[in-house]
Coordinates of C-alpha atoms and ligand atoms in Angstrom, one line a residue:
Chain A
M1 CA 0.0 0.0 0.0
D2 CA 2.8 2.4 0.9
F3 CA 4.6 1.5 -2.2
L4 CA 1.5 2.3 -4.3
N5 CA 1.0 5.6 -2.4
A6 CA 4.6 6.5 -3.2
L7 CA 4.1 5.7 -6.8
V8 CA 1.0 7.8 -7.0
A9 CA 2.6 10.7 -5.3
L10 CA 5.6 10.4 -7.6
S11 CA 3.4 10.4 -10.6
N12 CA 1.2 13.2 -9.4
F13 CA 4.0 15.6 -8.5
V14 CA 6.9 14.6 -10.7
L15 CA 6.2 12.3 -13.6
I16 CA 3.1 13.8 -15.1
P17 CA 4.1 17.5 -14.7
A18 CA 7.6 16.6 -16.1
V19 CA 6.1 14.8 -19.1
A20 CA 3.9 17.8 -19.9
Y21 CA 6.6 20.3 -19.4
G22 CA 9.1 18.2 -21.3
S23 CA 6.7 18.1 -24.3
Q24 CA 6.4 21.9 -24.2
L25 CA 10.2 22.3 -24.1
A26 CA 10.6 19.7 -26.8
L27 CA 8.4 21.7 -29.2
G28 CA 10.2 24.9 -28.3
A29 CA 13.6 23.2 -28.8
L30 CA 12.6 21.8 -32.1
G31 CA 12.1 25.3 -33.4
V32 CA 15.5 26.4 -32.1
T33 CA 17.2 23.4 -33.6
L34 CA 15.6 23.8 -37.0
I35 CA 16.6 27.5 -37.2
Y36 CA 20.1 26.5 -36.1
G37 CA 20.3 23.7 -38.7
I38 CA 19.0 25.8 -41.6
L39 CA 19.7 29.4 -40.9
R40 CA 22.8 28.6 -38.8
F41 CA 22.3 30.9 -35.8
S42 CA 20.9 30.7 -32.3
N43 CA 17.7 32.7 -32.4
F44 CA 17.4 34.7 -29.2
A45 CA 14.0 36.0 -30.2
H46 CA 12.6 32.5 -29.9
G47 CA 11.0 33.1 -26.4
D48 CA 9.4 36.3 -27.5
T49 CA 8.2 34.8 -30.7
M50 CA 6.5 32.2 -28.5
A51 CA 4.9 35.0 -26.5
F52 CA 3.7 36.6 -29.6
G53 CA 2.2 33.4 -31.0
T54 CA 0.5 32.7 -27.6
M55 CA -0.8 36.2 -27.4
T56 CA -2.5 35.9 -30.8
V57 CA -4.0 32.6 -29.8
I58 CA -5.4 34.3 -26.6
L59 CA -6.9 37.1 -28.6
F60 CA -8.6 34.7 -31.0
T61 CA -9.8 32.6 -28.0
W62 CA -11.4 35.7 -26.5
L63 CA -13.0 36.5 -29.8
F64 CA -14.4 33.0 -30.2
Q65 CA -15.6 33.1 -26.6
S66 CA -17.4 36.4 -27.2
W67 CA -19.1 34.7 -30.2
G68 CA -20.2 31.9 -27.9
I69 CA -18.1 29.3 -29.8
S70 CA -16.6 26.6 -27.6
L71 CA -15.2 23.1 -27.8
G72 CA -17.2 21.8 -24.8
P73 CA -14.8 20.1 -22.4
L74 CA -11.7 21.1 -24.4
P75 CA -10.2 24.6 -24.2
T76 CA -11.4 27.0 -26.9
A77 CA -7.7 27.9 -27.5
L78 CA -7.3 24.7 -29.6
L79 CA -9.6 26.2 -32.1
A80 CA -7.6 29.5 -32.1
I81 CA -4.2 27.8 -32.6
P82 CA -4.4 27.7 -36.5
F83 CA -5.1 31.4 -36.5
G84 CA -2.3 32.1 -34.1
I85 CA 0.0 30.1 -36.3
A86 CA -1.0 32.1 -39.3
A87 CA -0.4 35.4 -37.5
T88 CA 3.0 34.2 -36.2
A89 CA 4.0 33.0 -39.6
V90 CA 3.2 36.4 -41.1
L91 CA 5.3 38.1 -38.4
V92 CA 8.4 35.8 -38.7
L93 CA 8.3 35.9 -42.5
A94 CA 8.0 39.6 -42.5
T95 CA 10.9 39.8 -40.1
D96 CA 12.9 37.5 -42.3
R97 CA 12.2 39.6 -45.4
V98 CA 13.0 42.9 -43.7
V99 CA 15.8 41.9 -41.4
Y100 CA 17.5 38.5 -41.7
R101 CA 17.5 38.4 -45.5
F102 CA 19.6 41.5 -45.6
Y103 CA 22.3 39.8 -43.5
R104 CA 22.0 36.6 -45.5
A105 CA 22.8 38.5 -48.6
Q106 CA 25.8 40.0 -46.9
K107 CA 26.9 36.4 -45.9
A108 CA 27.1 37.7 -42.3
K109 CA 28.8 35.6 -39.6
P110 CA 26.5 33.6 -37.2
V111 CA 27.4 35.9 -34.4
V112 CA 26.0 38.9 -36.3
F113 CA 22.8 37.0 -36.7
V114 CA 22.7 36.3 -33.0
I115 CA 23.0 39.9 -32.2
V116 CA 20.4 40.8 -34.8
S117 CA 18.0 38.3 -33.2
I118 CA 18.5 40.0 -29.9
G119 CA 17.3 43.2 -31.5
V120 CA 14.4 41.4 -33.0
M121 CA 13.7 40.0 -29.5
F122 CA 13.4 43.5 -28.0
I123 CA 11.0 44.5 -30.8
Y124 CA 8.7 41.5 -30.3
N125 CA 9.0 42.0 -26.6
G126 CA 7.6 45.5 -26.9
L127 CA 5.0 44.4 -29.4
T128 CA 3.5 41.8 -27.1
R129 CA 3.5 44.1 -24.1
F130 CA 2.0 46.9 -26.2
V131 CA -0.9 44.7 -27.3
L132 CA -1.7 42.6 -24.3
G133 CA 0.3 44.1 -21.5
A134 CA 2.8 42.4 -19.2
D135 CA 0.4 40.8 -16.9
D136 CA -0.6 37.2 -16.3
Q137 CA -3.4 36.0 -18.5
R138 CA -5.4 32.8 -18.0
F139 CA -7.2 31.5 -21.0
A140 CA -7.9 27.9 -20.3
D141 CA -11.6 27.0 -20.3
G142 CA -13.5 23.7 -20.5
E143 CA -13.1 20.8 -18.2
R144 CA -10.2 21.3 -15.8
F145 CA -9.4 17.6 -15.0
I146 CA -9.3 14.3 -16.8
I147 CA -8.7 12.6 -13.5
N148 CA -9.5 14.5 -10.4
V149 CA -7.6 13.9 -7.1
R150 CA -10.6 13.4 -4.9
E151 CA -12.3 11.0 -7.3
F152 CA -9.1 9.1 -7.6
R153 CA -8.8 8.7 -3.9
E154 CA -12.4 7.5 -3.5
L155 CA -12.0 5.1 -6.4
T156 CA -8.8 3.5 -5.2
G157 CA -9.0 3.9 -1.5
L158 CA -5.4 5.2 -1.5
S159 CA -4.5 8.1 0.7
E160 CA -2.6 9.8 -2.1
G161 CA -4.5 11.2 -5.0
L162 CA -3.6 11.4 -8.6
G163 CA -4.7 14.3 -10.8
I164 CA -4.3 14.7 -14.5
K165 CA -5.2 18.1 -15.8
T166 CA -7.0 18.3 -19.2
T167 CA -4.2 20.7 -20.3
Q168 CA -1.6 18.1 -19.4
G169 CA -3.4 15.4 -21.5
I170 CA -3.8 17.8 -24.4
T171 CA -0.2 18.9 -24.2
V172 CA 1.1 15.3 -24.5
I173 CA -1.3 14.3 -27.3
T174 CA -0.7 17.4 -29.3
A175 CA 3.0 17.2 -28.9
V176 CA 3.0 13.6 -30.2
I177 CA 0.9 14.5 -33.2
V178 CA 3.0 17.5 -34.0
V179 CA 6.3 15.6 -33.7
A180 CA 4.9 12.7 -35.8
V181 CA 3.9 15.1 -38.6
L182 CA 7.2 17.0 -38.4
F183 CA 9.3 13.8 -38.7
W184 CA 7.1 12.5 -41.5
F185 CA 7.6 15.8 -43.3
L186 CA 11.4 15.9 -42.8
N187 CA 12.0 12.3 -43.8
S188 CA 9.4 11.6 -46.5
T189 CA 8.6 14.7 -48.4
R190 CA 10.7 16.4 -51.1
T191 CA 10.6 19.7 -49.2
G192 CA 11.6 18.0 -46.0
K193 CA 14.5 16.3 -47.7
S194 CA 15.7 19.6 -49.2
M195 CA 15.7 21.0 -45.8
R196 CA 17.8 18.2 -44.4
A197 CA 20.1 18.4 -47.4
Y198 CA 20.5 22.1 -46.9
S199 CA 21.2 21.7 -43.2
D200 CA 23.7 18.9 -43.9
N201 CA 25.8 20.7 -46.6
E202 CA 24.7 24.1 -47.8
D203 CA 27.2 24.3 -50.7
L204 CA 26.2 21.0 -52.1
A205 CA 22.5 21.8 -51.7
L206 CA 22.9 25.0 -53.7
L207 CA 24.8 23.1 -56.4
S208 CA 22.0 20.6 -56.5
G209 CA 19.7 23.5 -57.5
I210 CA 17.9 23.8 -54.2
N211 CA 16.6 27.3 -53.7
P212 CA 17.9 28.5 -50.4
E213 CA 15.2 31.2 -50.0
R214 CA 12.5 28.6 -50.3
V215 CA 14.1 26.3 -47.7
V216 CA 14.4 29.3 -45.4
M217 CA 10.7 30.2 -45.9
V218 CA 9.5 26.7 -45.2
T219 CA 11.7 26.6 -42.1
W220 CA 10.1 29.8 -40.7
L221 CA 6.6 28.5 -41.4
I222 CA 7.4 25.3 -39.5
V223 CA 9.0 27.2 -36.7
A224 CA 6.0 29.5 -36.4
A225 CA 3.7 26.5 -36.1
L226 CA 5.9 24.7 -33.5
I227 CA 6.4 27.7 -31.4
T228 CA 2.8 28.8 -31.3
V229 CA 1.7 25.3 -30.3
A230 CA 4.4 25.1 -27.7
G231 CA 3.5 28.5 -26.2
T232 CA -0.2 27.8 -26.2
L233 CA 0.3 24.5 -24.5
Y234 CA 2.5 26.1 -21.9
G235 CA 0.1 28.9 -21.3
L236 CA -2.9 26.6 -21.0
D237 CA -0.9 24.4 -18.5
K238 CA 0.5 27.2 -16.4
S239 CA -0.4 30.7 -17.5
Y240 CA 0.7 33.3 -20.1
K241 CA 3.0 36.1 -19.1
P242 CA 5.5 37.6 -21.5
F243 CA 8.4 37.6 -19.0
T244 CA 7.9 33.9 -18.3
Y245 CA 8.1 33.2 -21.9
F246 CA 11.3 35.2 -22.2
Q247 CA 12.7 33.2 -19.3
L248 CA 11.8 29.9 -21.1
L249 CA 14.6 30.7 -23.5
L250 CA 17.1 29.2 -21.1
P251 CA 15.5 25.8 -20.7
I252 CA 14.6 25.7 -24.4
F253 CA 18.1 26.4 -25.5
A254 CA 19.4 24.0 -22.8
S255 CA 17.2 21.3 -24.3
A256 CA 18.3 21.9 -27.8
I257 CA 22.0 21.9 -26.9
V258 CA 21.8 18.9 -24.6
G259 CA 20.2 17.0 -27.4
G260 CA 22.6 18.3 -30.0
L261 CA 21.9 21.5 -31.9
G262 CA 20.6 20.7 -35.4
S263 CA 19.2 17.3 -34.4
P264 CA 15.4 17.2 -34.2
L265 CA 15.5 13.9 -32.3
G266 CA 18.0 15.4 -29.9
A267 CA 15.7 18.4 -29.2
I268 CA 13.0 16.1 -28.0
A269 CA 15.3 14.0 -25.8
G270 CA 16.8 17.2 -24.5
G271 CA 13.4 18.6 -23.6
F272 CA 12.6 15.7 -21.4
V273 CA 16.1 15.6 -19.8
I274 CA 15.7 19.2 -18.8
A275 CA 12.1 18.9 -17.7
F276 CA 12.7 15.8 -15.5
S277 CA 15.9 17.3 -14.0
E278 CA 14.1 20.6 -13.2
V279 CA 11.0 19.1 -11.7
G280 CA 12.9 16.3 -9.9
I281 CA 15.5 18.6 -8.4
T282 CA 13.0 21.2 -7.2
Y283 CA 10.5 18.7 -5.8
A284 CA 10.3 18.0 -2.1
W285 CA 10.9 14.3 -1.8
K286 CA 9.8 14.0 1.8
K287 CA 6.4 12.6 1.0
V288 CA 7.6 9.9 -1.4
L289 CA 10.5 8.9 0.8
G290 CA 8.2 8.8 3.8
Y291 CA 6.2 6.1 2.2
L292 CA 9.2 4.1 1.0
L293 CA 11.6 4.3 4.0
P294 CA 11.1 2.6 7.4
E295 CA 9.9 5.0 10.1
S296 CA 13.3 5.3 11.7
L297 CA 14.9 6.6 8.5
E298 CA 12.1 9.0 7.6
P299 CA 13.6 12.4 6.6
S300 CA 12.8 15.3 8.8
G301 CA 13.5 18.0 6.3
L302 CA 11.7 18.5 2.9
V303 CA 14.5 16.7 0.9
Q304 CA 14.2 19.4 -1.7
L305 CA 17.5 19.8 -3.5
L306 CA 16.8 23.3 -4.8
A307 CA 14.1 25.8 -4.0
T308 CA 11.6 26.3 -6.9
E309 CA 12.7 29.9 -7.3
Y310 CA 16.1 28.6 -8.6
K311 CA 14.7 26.2 -11.1
F312 CA 16.4 27.9 -14.0
A313 CA 19.8 27.2 -12.4
V314 CA 19.1 23.5 -13.3
S315 CA 19.0 24.2 -17.0
F316 CA 22.0 26.4 -16.6
I317 CA 24.1 23.8 -14.8
I318 CA 23.2 21.1 -17.3
L319 CA 23.9 23.4 -20.1
V320 CA 27.4 24.2 -18.8
A321 CA 28.1 20.6 -18.1
V322 CA 27.1 19.5 -21.6
L323 CA 29.2 22.3 -23.2
L324 CA 32.2 21.3 -21.2
F325 CA 32.0 17.5 -21.6
R326 CA 30.1 16.8 -24.8
P327 CA 29.6 20.0 -26.8
T328 CA 27.9 18.1 -29.6
G329 CA 25.1 16.9 -27.3
L330 CA 23.5 13.5 -26.9
F331 CA 22.7 13.1 -30.6
R332 CA 25.9 14.5 -32.0
G333 CA 24.5 17.7 -33.4
K334 CA 26.7 20.5 -34.5
S335 CA 29.3 21.6 -31.9
V336 CA 28.7 25.1 -30.6
Chain B
M1 CA 30.4 28.8 -74.0
I2 CA 32.2 30.4 -71.1
R3 CA 34.3 33.5 -71.4
V4 CA 36.2 34.8 -68.3
E5 CA 37.4 38.3 -68.6
N6 CA 40.1 39.8 -66.4
L7 CA 38.9 38.0 -63.3
H8 CA 40.3 38.8 -59.9
R9 CA 39.7 37.1 -56.6
H10 CA 41.8 38.4 -53.7
F11 CA 42.0 37.1 -50.2
G12 CA 43.2 40.2 -48.3
A13 CA 46.4 41.2 -50.0
F14 CA 46.8 37.7 -51.6
R15 CA 45.7 37.5 -55.2
A16 CA 44.6 33.9 -55.7
V17 CA 43.1 34.8 -59.1
D18 CA 44.9 37.7 -60.6
G19 CA 43.5 38.9 -63.8
A20 CA 42.6 35.6 -65.5
S21 CA 41.1 35.7 -69.0
L22 CA 40.2 32.5 -70.8
E23 CA 37.6 30.9 -72.9
I24 CA 36.0 27.5 -72.9
A25 CA 34.7 26.5 -76.3
K26 CA 31.3 24.9 -76.7
G27 CA 31.6 21.1 -77.0
S28 CA 35.2 21.0 -75.9
I29 CA 36.8 19.1 -73.1
T30 CA 39.2 21.8 -71.9
G31 CA 41.9 20.8 -69.4
L32 CA 43.0 23.2 -66.7
V33 CA 46.4 22.5 -65.2
G34 CA 48.9 24.4 -63.2
P35 CA 51.1 24.0 -60.1
N36 CA 49.5 23.7 -56.6
G37 CA 48.1 27.0 -55.5
A38 CA 47.9 28.4 -59.0
G39 CA 44.3 29.4 -58.3
K40 CA 42.5 26.8 -60.3
T41 CA 40.0 25.9 -57.6
T42 CA 39.4 29.5 -56.7
L43 CA 38.7 30.2 -60.4
F44 CA 36.1 27.4 -60.4
N45 CA 34.6 28.8 -57.2
V46 CA 34.2 32.2 -58.7
I47 CA 32.7 30.9 -62.0
A48 CA 30.3 28.6 -60.2
G49 CA 29.1 31.2 -57.8
A50 CA 30.6 29.9 -54.6
L51 CA 32.8 33.0 -54.2
E52 CA 32.2 36.6 -55.3
P53 CA 34.8 37.9 -57.6
T54 CA 36.8 40.9 -56.6
S55 CA 36.4 42.2 -60.1
G56 CA 36.0 40.9 -63.6
T57 CA 33.2 39.2 -65.5
V58 CA 32.1 35.7 -66.4
I59 CA 30.0 35.3 -69.6
M60 CA 28.0 32.2 -70.4
D61 CA 26.5 32.0 -73.9
G62 CA 26.7 35.8 -74.2
E63 CA 24.9 36.3 -70.8
D64 CA 26.7 37.9 -67.9
I65 CA 26.6 35.4 -65.1
T66 CA 29.1 37.0 -62.8
G67 CA 28.2 36.5 -59.1
L68 CA 25.0 34.5 -59.7
P69 CA 24.3 32.1 -56.8
P70 CA 25.0 28.4 -57.5
H71 CA 21.4 27.3 -57.5
E72 CA 20.6 29.7 -60.3
L73 CA 23.6 28.6 -62.3
F74 CA 22.4 25.1 -61.8
H75 CA 19.2 25.9 -63.6
K76 CA 21.2 27.5 -66.4
G77 CA 23.0 24.1 -66.8
L78 CA 26.3 25.0 -65.1
L79 CA 27.4 22.3 -62.7
R80 CA 30.6 21.6 -60.8
T81 CA 32.2 19.0 -58.6
F82 CA 34.3 19.8 -55.5
Q83 CA 38.0 19.0 -55.2
I84 CA 37.3 17.8 -51.7
A85 CA 34.2 15.6 -52.2
H86 CA 31.0 16.9 -50.6
E87 CA 28.0 14.7 -49.8
F88 CA 24.8 14.7 -47.7
S89 CA 26.3 12.5 -45.1
S90 CA 23.1 11.4 -43.4
M91 CA 21.5 10.3 -46.7
T92 CA 22.1 7.2 -48.7
C93 CA 24.0 7.4 -52.0
R94 CA 20.8 7.0 -53.9
E95 CA 19.1 9.8 -52.0
N96 CA 22.2 12.0 -52.5
L97 CA 21.7 11.7 -56.3
M98 CA 18.0 12.1 -56.0
M99 CA 18.5 15.5 -54.4
V100 CA 20.2 16.8 -57.5
P101 CA 17.5 18.2 -59.7
G102 CA 16.5 20.8 -57.1
G103 CA 13.2 22.7 -57.8
Q104 CA 11.1 19.5 -58.2
S105 CA 7.4 20.1 -57.8
G106 CA 7.5 18.3 -54.5
E107 CA 9.6 21.2 -53.2
R108 CA 6.5 23.5 -53.2
L109 CA 4.9 23.2 -49.8
W110 CA 1.5 23.2 -51.4
N111 CA 2.2 20.2 -53.6
T112 CA 3.3 18.2 -50.6
W113 CA -0.4 17.9 -49.7
V114 CA -2.1 18.3 -53.1
G115 CA -0.1 17.0 -56.0
R116 CA 0.9 13.7 -54.3
K117 CA 0.5 11.5 -57.3
R118 CA 2.6 13.5 -59.6
I119 CA 5.3 13.8 -57.0
A120 CA 5.3 10.0 -56.4
E121 CA 5.8 9.5 -60.2
E122 CA 8.6 12.1 -60.3
E123 CA 10.3 10.3 -57.3
R124 CA 10.1 6.9 -59.0
A125 CA 11.6 8.3 -62.2
L126 CA 14.4 9.9 -60.1
A127 CA 15.1 6.8 -58.2
A128 CA 15.4 4.8 -61.4
K129 CA 17.7 7.5 -62.9
A130 CA 19.9 7.4 -59.7
D131 CA 20.2 3.7 -59.9
E132 CA 21.2 3.9 -63.5
V133 CA 23.9 6.4 -62.7
L134 CA 25.2 4.3 -59.8
E135 CA 25.3 1.3 -62.0
F136 CA 27.2 3.2 -64.6
L137 CA 29.8 4.3 -62.0
T138 CA 30.1 0.7 -60.8
I139 CA 28.9 1.5 -57.3
S140 CA 25.3 0.2 -57.4
H141 CA 26.1 -1.9 -54.3
L142 CA 26.4 1.3 -52.4
A143 CA 22.9 2.6 -53.3
D144 CA 21.5 2.2 -49.8
H145 CA 24.7 3.0 -47.8
P146 CA 24.9 6.3 -46.0
A147 CA 27.0 8.6 -48.2
G148 CA 29.0 9.8 -45.2
A149 CA 30.4 6.3 -44.7
I150 CA 31.8 5.5 -48.2
S151 CA 35.5 5.8 -49.2
G152 CA 37.1 9.0 -50.5
G153 CA 37.4 7.6 -54.0
Q154 CA 33.7 6.5 -54.0
K155 CA 32.7 10.0 -52.9
K156 CA 34.5 11.3 -56.0
L157 CA 32.4 9.0 -58.1
L158 CA 29.3 10.2 -56.4
E159 CA 30.3 13.8 -57.2
L160 CA 30.6 12.8 -60.9
G161 CA 27.3 11.0 -60.6
R162 CA 25.6 14.2 -59.5
T163 CA 26.5 15.9 -62.8
M164 CA 24.9 13.0 -64.7
M165 CA 21.5 13.3 -63.0
V166 CA 20.4 16.2 -65.2
D167 CA 21.2 17.5 -68.7
A168 CA 24.0 19.9 -68.0
K169 CA 25.5 22.3 -70.5
I170 CA 28.8 22.8 -68.9
V171 CA 30.5 20.8 -66.1
F172 CA 33.5 21.9 -64.1
L173 CA 35.4 18.9 -62.7
D174 CA 37.9 19.6 -60.0
E175 CA 40.3 16.7 -59.7
V176 CA 37.6 14.0 -60.0
G177 CA 40.4 11.5 -60.6
A178 CA 42.4 12.1 -57.5
G179 CA 42.2 9.2 -55.2
V180 CA 40.5 6.9 -57.7
N181 CA 42.1 3.7 -58.9
R182 CA 43.5 3.3 -62.4
T183 CA 40.7 1.1 -63.8
L184 CA 38.1 3.4 -62.5
L185 CA 40.0 6.4 -63.7
N186 CA 39.8 5.0 -67.2
T187 CA 36.1 4.5 -66.8
I188 CA 35.8 8.1 -65.7
A189 CA 37.7 9.3 -68.7
D190 CA 35.5 7.2 -71.0
T191 CA 32.4 8.6 -69.2
I192 CA 33.5 12.2 -69.8
V193 CA 34.2 11.5 -73.4
R194 CA 30.8 9.8 -73.8
L195 CA 28.9 12.5 -72.0
N196 CA 30.6 15.0 -74.3
A197 CA 29.9 13.1 -77.5
E198 CA 26.4 11.8 -76.7
R199 CA 24.9 14.4 -74.5
G200 CA 26.8 17.4 -75.7
Y201 CA 28.3 18.3 -72.3
T202 CA 31.1 20.8 -72.4
F203 CA 33.7 20.1 -69.8
C204 CA 36.4 22.0 -68.0
V205 CA 38.7 19.6 -66.2
I206 CA 41.3 20.3 -63.5
E207 CA 43.7 17.4 -63.1
H208 CA 47.3 16.9 -62.1
D209 CA 47.5 13.5 -63.9
M210 CA 48.9 14.5 -67.3
D211 CA 48.1 11.1 -68.8
F212 CA 44.5 11.7 -68.0
I213 CA 44.6 15.2 -69.4
G214 CA 46.4 14.0 -72.5
R215 CA 43.8 11.3 -73.1
I216 CA 40.7 13.4 -73.1
C217 CA 41.5 17.1 -73.1
D218 CA 41.9 19.5 -76.0
P219 CA 42.8 22.3 -75.5
V220 CA 44.8 22.5 -72.3
I221 CA 45.0 25.8 -70.4
V222 CA 47.9 26.3 -68.0
M223 CA 47.4 28.6 -65.0
A224 CA 50.1 30.0 -62.8
E225 CA 49.9 32.6 -60.1
G226 CA 46.3 33.4 -60.8
K227 CA 46.7 34.0 -64.5
K228 CA 46.4 32.1 -67.7
L229 CA 50.0 31.2 -68.8
A230 CA 49.5 29.2 -72.0
E231 CA 47.0 27.3 -74.0
G232 CA 47.4 24.6 -76.6
T233 CA 47.5 20.8 -77.0
L234 CA 49.3 18.9 -74.3
D235 CA 52.4 18.5 -76.4
E236 CA 52.6 22.2 -77.2
I237 CA 52.3 23.0 -73.6
K238 CA 55.0 20.6 -72.5
A239 CA 57.3 22.3 -74.9
N240 CA 56.5 25.8 -73.6
E241 CA 59.4 27.4 -71.8
A242 CA 57.2 29.6 -69.6
V243 CA 55.2 26.5 -68.5
I244 CA 58.3 24.5 -67.6
E245 CA 59.6 27.5 -65.7
A246 CA 56.3 27.8 -63.7
Y247 CA 56.4 24.1 -62.7
L248 CA 60.1 24.2 -61.9
G249 CA 59.6 27.2 -59.8
T250 CA 57.4 25.3 -57.5
G251 CA 59.7 22.3 -56.9
L252 CA 60.7 19.0 -58.2
K253 CA 57.5 17.1 -57.6
N254 CA 55.6 19.2 -60.1
K255 CA 58.3 18.9 -62.7
E256 CA 57.9 15.2 -62.5
A257 CA 54.2 15.6 -62.9
L258 CA 54.8 17.3 -66.1
A259 CA 57.3 14.8 -67.5
Ligands
ATP1 N1 39.4 31.0 -48.6 C1 40.7 31.3 -48.8 N2 41.3 32.2 -48.0 C2 42.6 32.6 -48.2 N3 43.4 32.1 -49.1 C3 42.9 31.2 -50.0 C4 41.5 30.8 -49.9 N4 41.2 29.8 -50.8 C5 42.4 29.7 -51.5 N5 43.3 30.5 -51.0 C6 44.7 30.6 -51.5 O1 44.6 30.8 -52.9 C7 45.7 30.1 -53.6 C8 45.1 29.3 -54.7 O2 44.3 28.2 -54.2 P1 43.6 27.2 -55.1 O3 42.9 26.2 -54.2 O4 42.7 27.9 -56.0 O5 44.7 26.5 -55.8 P2 44.7 25.3 -56.9 O6 45.3 25.8 -58.1 O7 43.4 24.7 -56.9 O8 45.7 24.3 -56.2 P3 45.7 22.7 -56.1 O9 46.2 22.1 -57.4 O10 46.6 22.4 -55.0 O11 44.3 22.3 -55.8 C9 46.4 29.2 -52.5 O12 47.6 29.8 -52.2 C10 45.5 29.3 -51.3 O13 46.2 29.3 -50.2
MG2 MG1 42.5 22.9 -56.4

């Protein structure tokens, strides 16, 4: 019984939240990795692009709600996602046309692109704050739980309860679908193969007659989709706040780098490594250990390795460790 | 076919190509020789759009193509191979070749979802074509191997194979023969001659192997210190004082190469 209780507590507080968070990071990191693989720079505007995408989804959600449209038990935001993606796609393509293309024509060094992306970040940053403000926004509606803690307790008779939020379920299912479509696209379609070829060897891709501008455009479209979905899922699960999204840049980059920059598979693995580390290290293990250990050994403290306020330190430490010991990451991406 | 006029490419103060002017006649197999560091590869890079020229012009069939990017030159029928073989390392050899005719209808995002049937047909035709080319190059057993894991000589063959995937007008070959065994070298020579005769490819061939040059090239252009030094048949060139001087000036190894 104690063991089951421990397992339930572990699932409730660590496994399920980490899987949901990991899925969100993975989608974010896929965007970073695609941009790195194709445009060959680290896009610092990624977090704020995510904020922009989520913001447009929220605005459309509100619009639909005001029209009385809803998805019943599911959040209305799901309906708004395609519109958010379209708006984000317009934004990033316009940015590419006005800003990045100029530097591509100059054959600017990656570090120039990085700095430019920081400038873009500030502009997006101002844009989202101008439109929707800097405050917290909640936009999740519909059924809150798939499995509710109290019902679970009554059903199983365990003293620990297990709750699965609708948003967590949706996050995982959406992430699986998006990743499946992305991999099918990259591996089986001509456009996807051109992207892989371009990422692998730019000179040869050009020589093979592949149009770089088209590859770049498709990449931005995919990134807009990935990032809007990631941001919306995160916002549904937690809440939307521009500053939080900016802060997500660190765990997202850590995920992409841990997995190996340029490797889509790595981005996914990296997302889960970071999510599990972050949740695991900031969780107070007292409860779980209490069930598992004999009474005499029961911990008196919280057994929390790091206070939640410092959760970003986890990504940072993992990032530094990976860069020191295995700069190409788990899946042998490009060294940074 | 190709006319290069007073072409310069400098790296800082160093003049890798220093006022080169030369012409490649339509239907010819023109050899390009010269000591190491003469600027041959740099000249190719500038003509094929990999490097911007410092100054000068490149004309193809009367049209100024100076500084056009490689993918546009590709669609004009200008192809090249790399001295150091390039490949898409994560793809198989067949897939490598199938990438070549860029600009397929499958590359338009829209068609990925709509014109699926036509794309499937295109892909089938491409795969068949790629297999034919691999067969021709005697490496059909490598079709499903990742291209990153084949030998240096085999990569050179794959480079040559790329140029056979489409109907090119002019192909620049940068030491395709280096690192390839004798038998295969003969096959390559035959291939070049055949592509020239049957499909009307014009070639410009960089090679250090004078036997190879002598077998297939006429005329031969000699480059030294970034300029054209001489042009003629191989025998004429071997007798040219300035050419001997240029090779001697760069050490014994090159003199033997010329012998
Ligand atoms: N990117 C570069 N930056 C600086 N110098 C360069 C660069 N590329 C070539 N060079 C210099 O230009 C000169 C000509 O090089 P190139 O590769 O064109 O010679 P090559 O005739 O092809 O020689 P080889 O027969 O050895 O291939 C060399 O001295 C080389 O060091
Ligand atoms: Mg060379």
